[in-house]
Amino acid sequence: MIRQTVFSMLLVAASAAAAAGQSNENLLVGGDFEEGLSGWSEFWTRTPGGQVTLDAGLRHGGRQSARIEHTGTRDWSFQQQKPLQVVPGQIYELGGFVRLDGEGSATLCVTLRGAGDRVLDWSFGGRSTQATPWRRLRCRFIIPPGAETIQPRLIGQGPAKVWFDDARLVLTATLDQLRAKDLPEKVDLVRGDLQLTFHVAGAALSVVDRRTGRQWVQPPAHDLVVLEAKRHEHGFRLVLLEPAEMLRFEAAVGCEPERPEVVVELSADGELSQSLAFPRPFVSGKGTFLVMPVNEGISYPVDDESLPPMHYHLYGGHGLCMGWYGVTDGERGMMTIVETPDDAAVRVPRRNGLLCLAPEWIPQKGRFGPARRLRYVFLDRGGYVAMCQRYRQHARQTGLLKTMAEKREANPNVDLLIGAVNVWCWDRDAAAICREMQAVGIGRILWSHRGDPEVLRQLNKMNVLTSRYDIYQDVMNPEHFPRLGGVHPDWTTEAWPDDLMIGADGQRIRGWQVKAKDGEMIPCGVLCDMRAVDYARRRIPAELETHAYRCRFIDTTTASSWRECYHEDHPATRSDSRRARMDLLRFVSEECHLVTGSETGHEAAVPFVHYFEGMLSLGPYRVPDAGRAMMKTMDDVPERVAKFQTGHFYRLPLWELVYHDCVVAQWYWGDYNNKLPKLWDRRDLFNALYGTPPMFMFDRRRWQDQKDRFVQSYRATAPIARATGYVEMLSHRWLTADHAVQQTRFGNGVTVTVNFGDKPYPLENGTILEPLGRHVRGLAPPVDP
């Protein structure tokens, strides 16, 4: 109570100081539009089709509002005529009332410029909305170093009618007015192998690893205010203010007694409208590389100028599929374990020309929400393999680690999956094709397309793992059915509209878009995760009474991000969304007793599923339109696919090093082994190296024409996947500086070496590993190039 009272007094004092230093006047000219459009520039559009007029019939306050009508599909802007001079450290609040009809969006923001009128940010401090009744958009922002002017504006994208009224811009305070004056310069702590320092002026940490002498430093933060900084036996207690939100938050920073690890936990109670970036990123060093579980895994050299800044969330398969990331020089390094990943993200900006890792905390329904916690782990050797081993310990401690051997005990059909090629084929005579496949040596098959009871009976008798596609996300408005070429049999149409997810703007969340007969793309709604398992309970057990499937693939559940729902009957936070999705997968796996797969993959589902379609296919670097033109093979190889997806320099088997013996990783169904014939050999090599099975997609004609090549692919990969499917991947290493020759080692002694390069490579035993060749030790019989 005392601390809260002190804080309240601080805010009162800051407000008084701000009022004494400047008035509370509206710095916008004509923000209420009572004098027409004076003070505003002419309306700008990227493409023809837009205007601004005054509307006396539909207004928020006063006599009239500004009405923007835009018919184009691209962007537009309505801004103040004159920029406003600003000083770094000033805190402004920009607000205005917006009403929007149509498909487009609108954003209230400022253009931020520096010396020489150079644009630093076109939409600084932006707040956005889509279709909405009158709604106040409000943003606070701090003028950063190097900025000299701001120019307030309303911008938008796409066709819409937008009404804008009662806009205000106010200078509320400065950082200097808010800073406490009696704080120490820094607080220090030496504990175990680490020396930890918090630098008060910049709200930044630095850590010295006493084993190696390596110092890890965070750059100073110019947009946070430290109110309190105290040391205790195990770490620091910090109190900080995020001025743009006026959010007071506490940070408990502690050193572990037995490990070179630092834990940071943030707590607060208040509104949060934008992500909170604390702690700051540690500065990376030249020659190091970032290690990130983007699906299977990837490395980004920090000084690689070809790489853009990036951003990944941690709450879904199309972000980071595990709750950690790191940086290493190959031996020494630092990893961040995000222990509360449901509302977390990581930015990858450049500082001084080098990529680095910047943690972010995402608001939970407009508030700070529960405590946020991350753990820094400092490594003196072992690089990314040591990171994976440490994270595997974390996964075991948190209940995520459940092995395939354990899952096989619960469902013996799991064994049919190990070493099985995943086949997507829509031929009506599935049994005949599977008999042909088995006759030529492709013995272990996951048949993913649905079948009638007799087909399933025949396939089950052949020990084929029988599966079918299913989905509990996308729901099409039945009013659109006559416009479509077909109605998806797995849409939960009865969910429309009451069980669909509602976004923060009060509108239905949009899902997969379907092409209508006239070419228009019509978006589906999204079934609320809180309702999904109810529909699965109605569908799956009834079908299993007549169709003897042994497996089921649940699309999108571990691919799309955990979502917030604002429907009053089934609200959800992202954590609620995750739990509900895992309940769905648990129902399919445990109650329905089915081998279970899902799309792309995320570690939250490891205890409940057996395979992920898409884990091998790095999401940002997949074949274009992979989710639609699945059957179409491609002769021309896209550059990004060749560089990142099947290139050998960047990829890392991070998922396998943590979860290889827990879940089978596969390619995405539009990015399979035979999708790009020129890359088929390279995909086979990755399967062999990672101990994972291939995926084929074909029709009868393609099967007949390329039968020998399919057999070659299966023989090169499936025996290794079968031999290693129940054991841990212990190590991975690059044997050449260009990463062309790589080697993995598994817990049962199997060792796989592959050569992605164009030159022969001599192995220690004298064997010459030819280009695009592989060498496997530990199999019986051994597998050679």
Tab-separated table of C-alpha atoms in Angstrom, residues 29-432:
chain	number	residue	atom	x	y	z
A	29	VAL	CA	-5.363	22.313	-36.112
A	30	GLY	CA	-9.028	21.697	-36.849
A	31	GLY	CA	-9.222	18.354	-35.046
A	32	ASP	CA	-12.952	18.749	-34.404
A	33	PHE	CA	-13.706	19.774	-38.034
A	34	GLU	CA	-16.061	22.505	-36.822
A	35	GLU	CA	-14.254	24.957	-39.124
A	36	GLY	CA	-14.220	22.569	-42.050
A	37	LEU	CA	-11.064	20.846	-43.275
A	38	SER	CA	-8.675	23.692	-42.451
A	39	GLY	CA	-5.405	22.451	-41.008
A	40	TRP	CA	-5.533	19.219	-43.028
A	41	SER	CA	-3.804	18.340	-46.287
A	42	GLU	CA	-5.531	17.059	-49.382
A	43	PHE	CA	-6.578	13.431	-49.278
A	44	TRP	CA	-3.911	11.124	-50.758
A	45	THR	CA	-4.487	7.658	-52.262
A	46	ARG	CA	-2.071	5.161	-53.739
A	47	THR	CA	-4.526	4.425	-56.548
A	48	PRO	CA	-7.413	6.575	-57.850
A	49	GLY	CA	-10.698	6.409	-55.967
A	50	GLY	CA	-11.167	8.479	-52.814
A	51	GLN	CA	-12.276	11.762	-51.280
A	52	VAL	CA	-12.819	13.587	-47.982
A	53	THR	CA	-15.990	15.575	-47.311
A	54	LEU	CA	-17.789	17.009	-44.290
A	55	ASP	CA	-20.754	15.081	-42.874
A	56	ALA	CA	-23.272	16.887	-40.658
A	57	GLY	CA	-25.552	13.864	-40.455
A	58	LEU	CA	-23.122	11.363	-38.934
A	59	ARG	CA	-20.789	12.844	-36.353
A	60	HIS	CA	-19.389	12.069	-32.934
A	61	GLY	CA	-19.571	15.578	-31.463
A	62	GLY	CA	-20.232	19.122	-32.573
A	63	ARG	CA	-21.856	19.924	-35.895
A	64	GLN	CA	-19.934	17.710	-38.357
A	65	SER	CA	-17.250	15.119	-38.955
A	66	ALA	CA	-14.806	14.332	-41.757
A	67	ARG	CA	-16.029	11.490	-43.975
A	68	ILE	CA	-13.465	9.554	-45.999
A	69	GLU	CA	-14.647	7.412	-48.890
A	70	HIS	CA	-12.060	5.116	-50.423
A	71	THR	CA	-12.798	2.570	-53.167
A	72	GLY	CA	-9.283	1.391	-53.921
A	73	THR	CA	-7.618	-1.750	-52.599
A	74	ARG	CA	-4.383	-0.108	-51.477
A	75	ASP	CA	-3.450	2.585	-48.947
A	76	TRP	CA	-4.583	6.169	-48.316
A	77	SER	CA	-3.627	9.046	-46.009
A	78	PHE	CA	-5.297	12.104	-44.451
A	79	GLN	CA	-2.771	14.177	-42.512
A	80	GLN	CA	-2.185	17.531	-40.850
A	81	GLN	CA	-0.719	20.163	-43.159
A	82	LYS	CA	2.218	21.163	-40.968
A	83	PRO	CA	4.604	18.965	-39.002
A	84	LEU	CA	5.144	19.662	-35.303
A	85	GLN	CA	8.616	20.219	-33.822
A	86	VAL	CA	9.378	17.720	-31.028
A	87	VAL	CA	12.172	16.918	-28.551
A	88	PRO	CA	13.363	13.400	-27.627
A	89	GLY	CA	11.890	12.278	-24.326
A	90	GLN	CA	8.578	14.092	-24.748
A	91	ILE	CA	5.436	12.003	-24.199
A	92	TYR	CA	2.427	12.711	-26.396
A	93	GLU	CA	-1.115	11.387	-26.451
A	94	LEU	CA	-2.964	11.251	-29.774
A	95	GLY	CA	-6.644	10.349	-29.875
A	96	GLY	CA	-9.698	10.590	-32.059
A	97	PHE	CA	-13.051	8.959	-32.742
A	98	VAL	CA	-13.399	6.741	-35.796
A	99	ARG	CA	-16.340	4.949	-37.371
A	100	LEU	CA	-15.678	2.518	-40.239
A	101	ASP	CA	-17.885	0.641	-42.686
A	102	GLY	CA	-16.458	-1.759	-45.264
A	103	GLU	CA	-13.606	-4.206	-45.699
A	104	GLY	CA	-10.714	-1.829	-45.149
A	105	SER	CA	-8.900	-0.621	-42.049
A	106	ALA	CA	-7.870	2.701	-40.525
A	107	THR	CA	-4.893	3.637	-38.346
A	108	LEU	CA	-4.352	6.784	-36.268
A	109	CYS	CA	-0.641	7.554	-36.049
A	110	VAL	CA	2.112	10.077	-36.734
A	111	THR	CA	4.875	10.209	-39.306
A	112	LEU	CA	8.156	10.489	-37.383
A	113	ARG	CA	11.014	12.335	-39.046
A	114	GLY	CA	14.613	13.053	-38.118
A	115	ALA	CA	17.347	15.312	-39.388
A	116	GLY	CA	17.005	16.456	-42.965
A	117	ASP	CA	13.321	15.508	-42.969
A	118	ARG	CA	14.289	11.822	-43.155
A	119	VAL	CA	11.378	9.524	-42.337
A	120	LEU	CA	12.110	7.330	-39.322
A	121	ASP	CA	8.673	5.723	-39.122
A	122	TRP	CA	5.647	6.260	-41.367
A	123	SER	CA	3.111	5.038	-38.782
A	124	PHE	CA	4.714	5.689	-35.402
A	125	GLY	CA	2.512	4.922	-32.381
A	126	GLY	CA	-0.267	3.613	-34.605
A	127	ARG	CA	-3.612	2.263	-33.370
A	128	SER	CA	-5.830	0.480	-35.888
A	129	THR	CA	-9.406	-0.629	-36.384
A	130	GLN	CA	-11.522	-2.394	-38.958
A	131	ALA	CA	-15.319	-2.140	-39.314
A	132	THR	CA	-16.679	-0.568	-36.123
A	133	PRO	CA	-19.266	1.869	-34.765
A	134	TRP	CA	-17.845	5.054	-33.219
A	135	ARG	CA	-14.682	4.036	-31.391
A	136	ARG	CA	-11.946	6.051	-29.768
A	137	LEU	CA	-8.468	5.298	-31.050
A	138	ARG	CA	-5.867	6.458	-28.550
A	139	CYS	CA	-2.107	6.109	-28.481
A	140	ARG	CA	0.681	7.417	-26.296
A	141	PHE	CA	4.203	7.564	-27.603
A	142	ILE	CA	7.616	8.771	-26.514
A	143	ILE	CA	9.750	10.749	-28.921
A	144	PRO	CA	12.879	8.639	-29.495
A	145	PRO	CA	16.449	9.892	-29.902
A	146	GLY	CA	17.117	11.382	-33.315
A	147	ALA	CA	13.525	12.480	-33.970
A	148	GLU	CA	12.771	16.131	-34.794
A	149	THR	CA	9.170	16.323	-36.069
A	150	ILE	CA	5.880	14.457	-36.041
A	151	GLN	CA	2.977	14.804	-38.481
A	152	PRO	CA	-0.329	13.353	-37.196
A	153	ARG	CA	-2.464	11.495	-39.693
A	154	LEU	CA	-5.203	8.962	-40.251
A	155	ILE	CA	-4.189	6.293	-42.745
A	156	GLY	CA	-5.955	3.262	-44.107
A	157	GLN	CA	-5.898	0.259	-46.378
A	158	GLY	CA	-8.608	-1.063	-48.690
A	159	PRO	CA	-12.159	-0.022	-49.557
A	160	ALA	CA	-14.054	1.661	-46.730
A	161	LYS	CA	-16.134	4.597	-45.538
A	162	VAL	CA	-14.471	6.199	-42.524
A	163	TRP	CA	-15.816	8.963	-40.291
A	164	PHE	CA	-13.244	10.875	-38.222
A	165	ASP	CA	-14.030	13.373	-35.453
A	166	ASP	CA	-12.841	15.041	-32.225
A	167	ALA	CA	-9.144	14.359	-32.743
A	168	ARG	CA	-6.665	15.647	-30.151
A	169	LEU	CA	-2.897	15.690	-29.721
A	170	VAL	CA	-1.569	16.643	-26.273
A	171	LEU	CA	1.923	16.862	-24.784
A	172	THR	CA	1.458	15.050	-21.448
A	173	ALA	CA	4.925	14.912	-19.847
A	174	THR	CA	8.610	14.230	-20.405
A	175	LEU	CA	10.780	11.350	-19.279
A	176	ASP	CA	12.910	13.664	-17.132
A	177	GLN	CA	9.830	14.724	-15.167
A	178	LEU	CA	9.011	11.106	-14.363
A	179	ARG	CA	12.445	9.831	-13.376
A	180	ALA	CA	13.208	9.299	-9.707
A	181	LYS	CA	16.161	11.422	-8.576
A	182	ASP	CA	17.617	9.428	-5.671
A	183	LEU	CA	18.462	6.075	-7.299
A	184	PRO	CA	21.909	4.423	-7.389
A	185	GLU	CA	23.826	4.408	-10.652
A	186	LYS	CA	23.782	0.597	-10.691
A	187	VAL	CA	23.212	-2.476	-8.545
A	188	ASP	CA	25.558	-5.477	-8.677
A	189	LEU	CA	25.516	-9.121	-7.655
A	190	VAL	CA	28.099	-11.904	-7.938
A	191	ARG	CA	26.615	-15.365	-7.597
A	192	GLY	CA	28.178	-18.599	-8.772
A	193	ASP	CA	29.613	-18.293	-12.277
A	194	LEU	CA	27.876	-15.000	-13.050
A	195	GLN	CA	28.368	-11.332	-12.264
A	196	LEU	CA	25.068	-9.504	-12.769
A	197	THR	CA	24.641	-5.706	-13.032
A	198	PHE	CA	21.559	-3.574	-13.521
A	199	HIS	CA	22.322	-0.133	-14.966
A	200	VAL	CA	19.632	2.180	-13.645
A	201	ALA	CA	19.785	5.102	-16.103
A	202	GLY	CA	19.314	2.837	-19.109
A	203	ALA	CA	17.168	0.129	-17.455
A	204	ALA	CA	19.617	-2.434	-18.858
A	205	LEU	CA	21.315	-5.602	-17.634
A	206	SER	CA	24.856	-6.770	-18.183
A	207	VAL	CA	26.203	-10.211	-17.305
A	208	VAL	CA	29.775	-11.443	-17.085
A	209	ASP	CA	30.270	-15.198	-17.435
A	210	ARG	CA	33.192	-15.700	-15.046
A	211	ARG	CA	34.074	-19.066	-16.620
A	212	THR	CA	34.952	-17.504	-19.972
A	213	GLY	CA	35.184	-13.778	-19.283
A	214	ARG	CA	32.497	-13.163	-21.917
A	215	GLN	CA	30.409	-10.083	-21.178
A	216	TRP	CA	26.798	-9.872	-22.333
A	217	VAL	CA	25.462	-6.322	-22.522
A	218	GLN	CA	22.029	-4.820	-23.174
A	219	PRO	CA	21.818	-1.376	-24.793
A	220	PRO	CA	20.196	1.352	-22.667
A	221	ALA	CA	16.443	1.839	-22.909
A	222	HIS	CA	15.277	5.386	-23.564
A	223	ASP	CA	11.560	4.699	-23.189
A	224	LEU	CA	11.415	3.234	-19.672
A	225	VAL	CA	11.696	4.945	-16.294
A	226	VAL	CA	13.227	3.205	-13.278
A	227	LEU	CA	11.373	4.079	-10.070
A	228	GLU	CA	13.139	1.695	-7.697
A	229	ALA	CA	16.179	-0.599	-7.839
A	230	LYS	CA	17.213	-2.688	-4.838
A	231	ARG	CA	19.530	-5.622	-4.386
A	232	HIS	CA	18.761	-8.657	-2.256
A	233	GLU	CA	20.609	-11.913	-1.565
A	234	HIS	CA	19.666	-13.658	-4.808
A	235	GLY	CA	19.131	-10.780	-7.224
A	236	PHE	CA	17.342	-7.470	-7.733
A	237	ARG	CA	13.903	-6.020	-7.183
A	238	LEU	CA	13.082	-3.374	-9.771
A	239	VAL	CA	10.087	-1.115	-10.230
A	240	LEU	CA	9.715	0.509	-13.649
A	241	LEU	CA	7.281	2.745	-15.483
A	242	GLU	CA	6.315	2.349	-19.132
A	243	PRO	CA	5.349	5.981	-19.772
A	244	ALA	CA	3.409	5.483	-23.005
A	245	GLU	CA	0.948	3.295	-21.082
A	246	MET	CA	1.617	4.791	-17.645
A	247	LEU	CA	2.058	1.151	-16.644
A	248	ARG	CA	3.943	0.479	-13.417
A	249	PHE	CA	5.504	-2.984	-13.409
A	250	GLU	CA	7.829	-4.888	-11.117
A	251	ALA	CA	10.761	-7.011	-12.260
A	252	ALA	CA	12.255	-9.675	-10.032
A	253	VAL	CA	15.712	-10.564	-11.352
A	254	GLY	CA	17.433	-13.532	-9.733
A	255	CYS	CA	20.542	-15.661	-10.224
A	256	GLU	CA	20.129	-19.411	-9.797
A	257	PRO	CA	22.417	-20.748	-7.044
A	258	GLU	CA	23.594	-23.919	-8.808
A	259	ARG	CA	23.403	-22.939	-12.468
A	260	PRO	CA	24.703	-20.059	-14.650
A	261	GLU	CA	21.154	-18.858	-15.232
A	262	VAL	CA	19.256	-15.623	-14.613
A	263	VAL	CA	15.479	-15.565	-14.159
A	264	VAL	CA	13.439	-12.429	-14.868
A	265	GLU	CA	9.788	-12.258	-13.813
A	266	LEU	CA	7.569	-9.268	-14.566
A	267	SER	CA	4.291	-8.505	-12.832
A	268	ALA	CA	1.786	-5.665	-13.141
A	269	ASP	CA	-1.887	-4.863	-12.906
A	270	GLY	CA	-3.074	-2.475	-15.551
A	271	GLU	CA	-3.990	-1.806	-19.137
A	272	LEU	CA	-1.528	-2.662	-21.886
A	273	SER	CA	-2.444	-1.755	-25.441
A	274	GLN	CA	0.862	-2.558	-27.125
A	275	SER	CA	3.682	-5.008	-26.555
A	276	LEU	CA	6.123	-4.419	-23.695
A	277	ALA	CA	9.785	-4.786	-24.637
A	278	PHE	CA	11.644	-5.662	-21.441
A	279	PRO	CA	14.264	-6.943	-20.794
A	280	ARG	CA	16.185	-5.362	-23.622
A	281	PRO	CA	18.055	-7.509	-26.181
A	282	PHE	CA	21.596	-8.539	-25.418
A	283	VAL	CA	23.990	-7.216	-28.045
A	284	SER	CA	25.302	-9.925	-30.362
A	285	GLY	CA	28.877	-10.142	-31.620
A	286	LYS	CA	30.367	-10.485	-35.062
A	287	GLY	CA	30.837	-14.081	-36.151
A	288	THR	CA	27.972	-15.347	-33.990
A	289	PHE	CA	24.627	-16.672	-35.198
A	290	LEU	CA	21.101	-16.684	-33.855
A	291	VAL	CA	19.523	-20.056	-33.110
A	292	MET	CA	15.740	-20.119	-33.535
A	293	PRO	CA	13.205	-22.986	-33.567
A	294	VAL	CA	11.373	-21.747	-36.637
A	295	ASN	CA	9.629	-25.075	-37.191
A	296	GLU	CA	12.467	-27.635	-37.442
A	297	GLY	CA	15.048	-24.952	-36.784
A	298	ILE	CA	17.278	-22.361	-38.392
A	299	SER	CA	20.417	-20.330	-37.786
A	300	TYR	CA	20.776	-16.689	-38.769
A	301	PRO	CA	24.337	-15.282	-38.884
A	302	VAL	CA	24.042	-11.914	-37.151
A	303	ASP	CA	26.225	-10.173	-39.740
A	304	ASP	CA	24.475	-11.678	-42.781
A	305	GLU	CA	23.343	-8.541	-44.601
A	306	SER	CA	20.943	-10.495	-46.814
A	307	LEU	CA	18.642	-11.158	-43.847
A	308	PRO	CA	15.898	-8.656	-43.021
A	309	PRO	CA	14.649	-7.800	-39.524
A	310	MET	CA	12.113	-10.411	-38.405
A	311	HIS	CA	9.407	-11.034	-35.838
A	312	TYR	CA	8.143	-14.358	-34.445
A	313	HIS	CA	5.438	-15.095	-31.916
A	314	LEU	CA	5.696	-18.096	-29.597
A	315	TYR	CA	2.015	-19.067	-29.504
A	316	GLY	CA	1.496	-21.225	-32.588
A	317	GLY	CA	3.286	-23.290	-35.191
A	318	HIS	CA	3.791	-20.422	-37.622
A	319	GLY	CA	5.975	-18.646	-35.090
A	320	LEU	CA	8.565	-20.403	-32.938
A	321	CYS	CA	7.442	-23.974	-32.238
A	322	MET	CA	9.408	-24.161	-28.976
A	323	GLY	CA	9.666	-21.580	-26.195
A	324	TRP	CA	13.309	-20.615	-26.576
A	325	TYR	CA	15.912	-18.955	-28.789
A	326	GLY	CA	19.615	-18.199	-28.501
A	327	VAL	CA	22.863	-16.880	-29.907
A	328	THR	CA	26.231	-18.657	-30.068
A	329	ASP	CA	29.659	-18.582	-31.643
A	330	GLY	CA	29.440	-22.363	-32.036
A	331	GLU	CA	30.603	-23.090	-28.486
A	332	ARG	CA	29.883	-20.246	-26.053
A	333	GLY	CA	26.452	-18.744	-26.099
A	334	MET	CA	23.310	-17.610	-24.362
A	335	MET	CA	19.783	-18.940	-24.703
A	336	THR	CA	16.488	-17.498	-23.541
A	337	ILE	CA	13.853	-19.906	-22.246
A	338	VAL	CA	10.464	-18.202	-22.279
A	339	GLU	CA	8.594	-19.861	-19.441
A	340	THR	CA	5.324	-18.000	-20.162
A	341	PRO	CA	5.095	-18.225	-23.975
A	342	ASP	CA	1.332	-17.849	-24.526
A	343	ASP	CA	1.531	-14.045	-24.865
A	344	ALA	CA	5.158	-13.737	-25.924
A	345	ALA	CA	7.071	-12.869	-29.079
A	346	VAL	CA	10.599	-12.037	-30.158
A	347	ARG	CA	11.750	-9.334	-32.539
A	348	VAL	CA	14.938	-9.744	-34.556
A	349	PRO	CA	16.114	-6.160	-35.196
A	350	ARG	CA	19.548	-4.891	-36.187
A	351	ARG	CA	21.683	-2.958	-33.739
A	352	ASN	CA	24.913	-1.536	-35.084
A	353	GLY	CA	24.398	-3.675	-38.172
A	354	LEU	CA	24.050	-6.965	-36.263
A	355	LEU	CA	20.882	-9.000	-35.728
A	356	CYS	CA	19.878	-9.559	-32.117
A	357	LEU	CA	17.005	-11.076	-30.122
A	358	ALA	CA	14.530	-8.728	-28.424
A	359	PRO	CA	11.871	-10.281	-26.134
A	360	GLU	CA	8.338	-8.897	-26.311
A	361	TRP	CA	5.307	-9.402	-24.099
A	362	ILE	CA	1.961	-9.194	-25.909
A	363	PRO	CA	-1.095	-7.767	-24.100
A	364	GLN	CA	-3.621	-10.242	-22.795
A	365	LYS	CA	-6.991	-8.821	-23.788
A	366	GLY	CA	-5.754	-5.262	-23.428
A	367	ARG	CA	-4.130	-5.796	-20.044
A	368	PHE	CA	-0.765	-6.891	-18.699
A	369	GLY	CA	-2.339	-10.111	-17.435
A	370	PRO	CA	-0.489	-12.823	-15.517
A	371	ALA	CA	3.186	-12.695	-14.568
A	372	ARG	CA	5.669	-12.944	-17.455
A	373	ARG	CA	8.806	-15.011	-16.950
A	374	LEU	CA	11.940	-15.819	-18.916
A	375	ARG	CA	15.235	-17.502	-18.099
A	376	TYR	CA	18.656	-16.642	-19.505
A	377	VAL	CA	21.001	-19.629	-19.736
A	378	PHE	CA	24.708	-18.905	-20.266
A	379	LEU	CA	26.805	-21.624	-21.921
A	380	ASP	CA	30.571	-21.975	-21.897
A	381	ARG	CA	30.593	-24.792	-24.480
A	382	GLY	CA	28.362	-26.939	-26.664
A	383	GLY	CA	26.632	-24.252	-28.750
A	384	TYR	CA	23.173	-24.991	-30.097
A	385	VAL	CA	23.343	-28.691	-29.197
A	386	ALA	CA	23.857	-27.770	-25.537
A	387	MET	CA	20.929	-25.364	-25.820
A	388	CYS	CA	18.701	-28.174	-27.068
A	389	GLN	CA	19.869	-30.481	-24.291
A	390	ARG	CA	19.091	-27.817	-21.687
A	391	TYR	CA	15.696	-27.205	-23.201
A	392	ARG	CA	14.944	-30.925	-23.226
A	393	GLN	CA	15.464	-30.842	-19.451
A	394	HIS	CA	13.004	-27.949	-19.264
A	395	ALA	CA	10.475	-29.863	-21.395
A	396	ARG	CA	10.760	-32.866	-19.101
A	397	GLN	CA	10.310	-30.721	-15.992
A	398	THR	CA	7.214	-29.007	-17.412
A	399	GLY	CA	5.512	-32.203	-18.597
A	400	LEU	CA	5.941	-31.629	-22.336
A	401	LEU	CA	8.288	-34.555	-22.932
A	402	LYS	CA	6.348	-37.754	-23.680
A	403	THR	CA	8.171	-40.295	-25.811
A	404	MET	CA	6.849	-42.405	-28.653
A	405	ALA	CA	7.670	-45.488	-26.609
A	406	GLU	CA	5.293	-44.254	-23.900
A	407	LYS	CA	2.649	-43.450	-26.503
A	408	ARG	CA	3.038	-46.910	-28.082
A	409	GLU	CA	2.210	-48.498	-24.744
A	410	ALA	CA	-1.099	-46.630	-24.763
A	411	ASN	CA	-1.800	-47.348	-28.454
A	412	PRO	CA	0.119	-50.145	-30.253
A	413	ASN	CA	-0.886	-48.678	-33.638
A	414	VAL	CA	1.723	-45.988	-33.007
A	415	ASP	CA	4.297	-48.495	-34.189
A	416	LEU	CA	2.728	-48.444	-37.675
A	417	LEU	CA	3.751	-44.782	-37.932
A	418	ILE	CA	7.457	-45.274	-37.230
A	419	GLY	CA	9.306	-45.356	-40.543
A	420	ALA	CA	6.102	-45.012	-42.589
A	421	VAL	CA	5.958	-42.783	-45.673
A	422	ASN	CA	3.052	-40.354	-45.526
A	423	VAL	CA	1.102	-40.754	-48.783
A	424	TRP	CA	-1.455	-38.251	-50.021
A	425	CYS	CA	-3.292	-39.810	-52.974
A	426	TRP	CA	-6.902	-39.339	-54.024
A	427	ASP	CA	-7.098	-42.444	-56.254
A	428	ARG	CA	-10.291	-44.394	-55.670
A	429	ASP	CA	-8.567	-47.783	-55.528
A	430	ALA	CA	-6.344	-47.133	-52.530
A	431	ALA	CA	-5.910	-50.822	-51.750
A	432	ALA	CA	-4.543	-51.583	-55.211
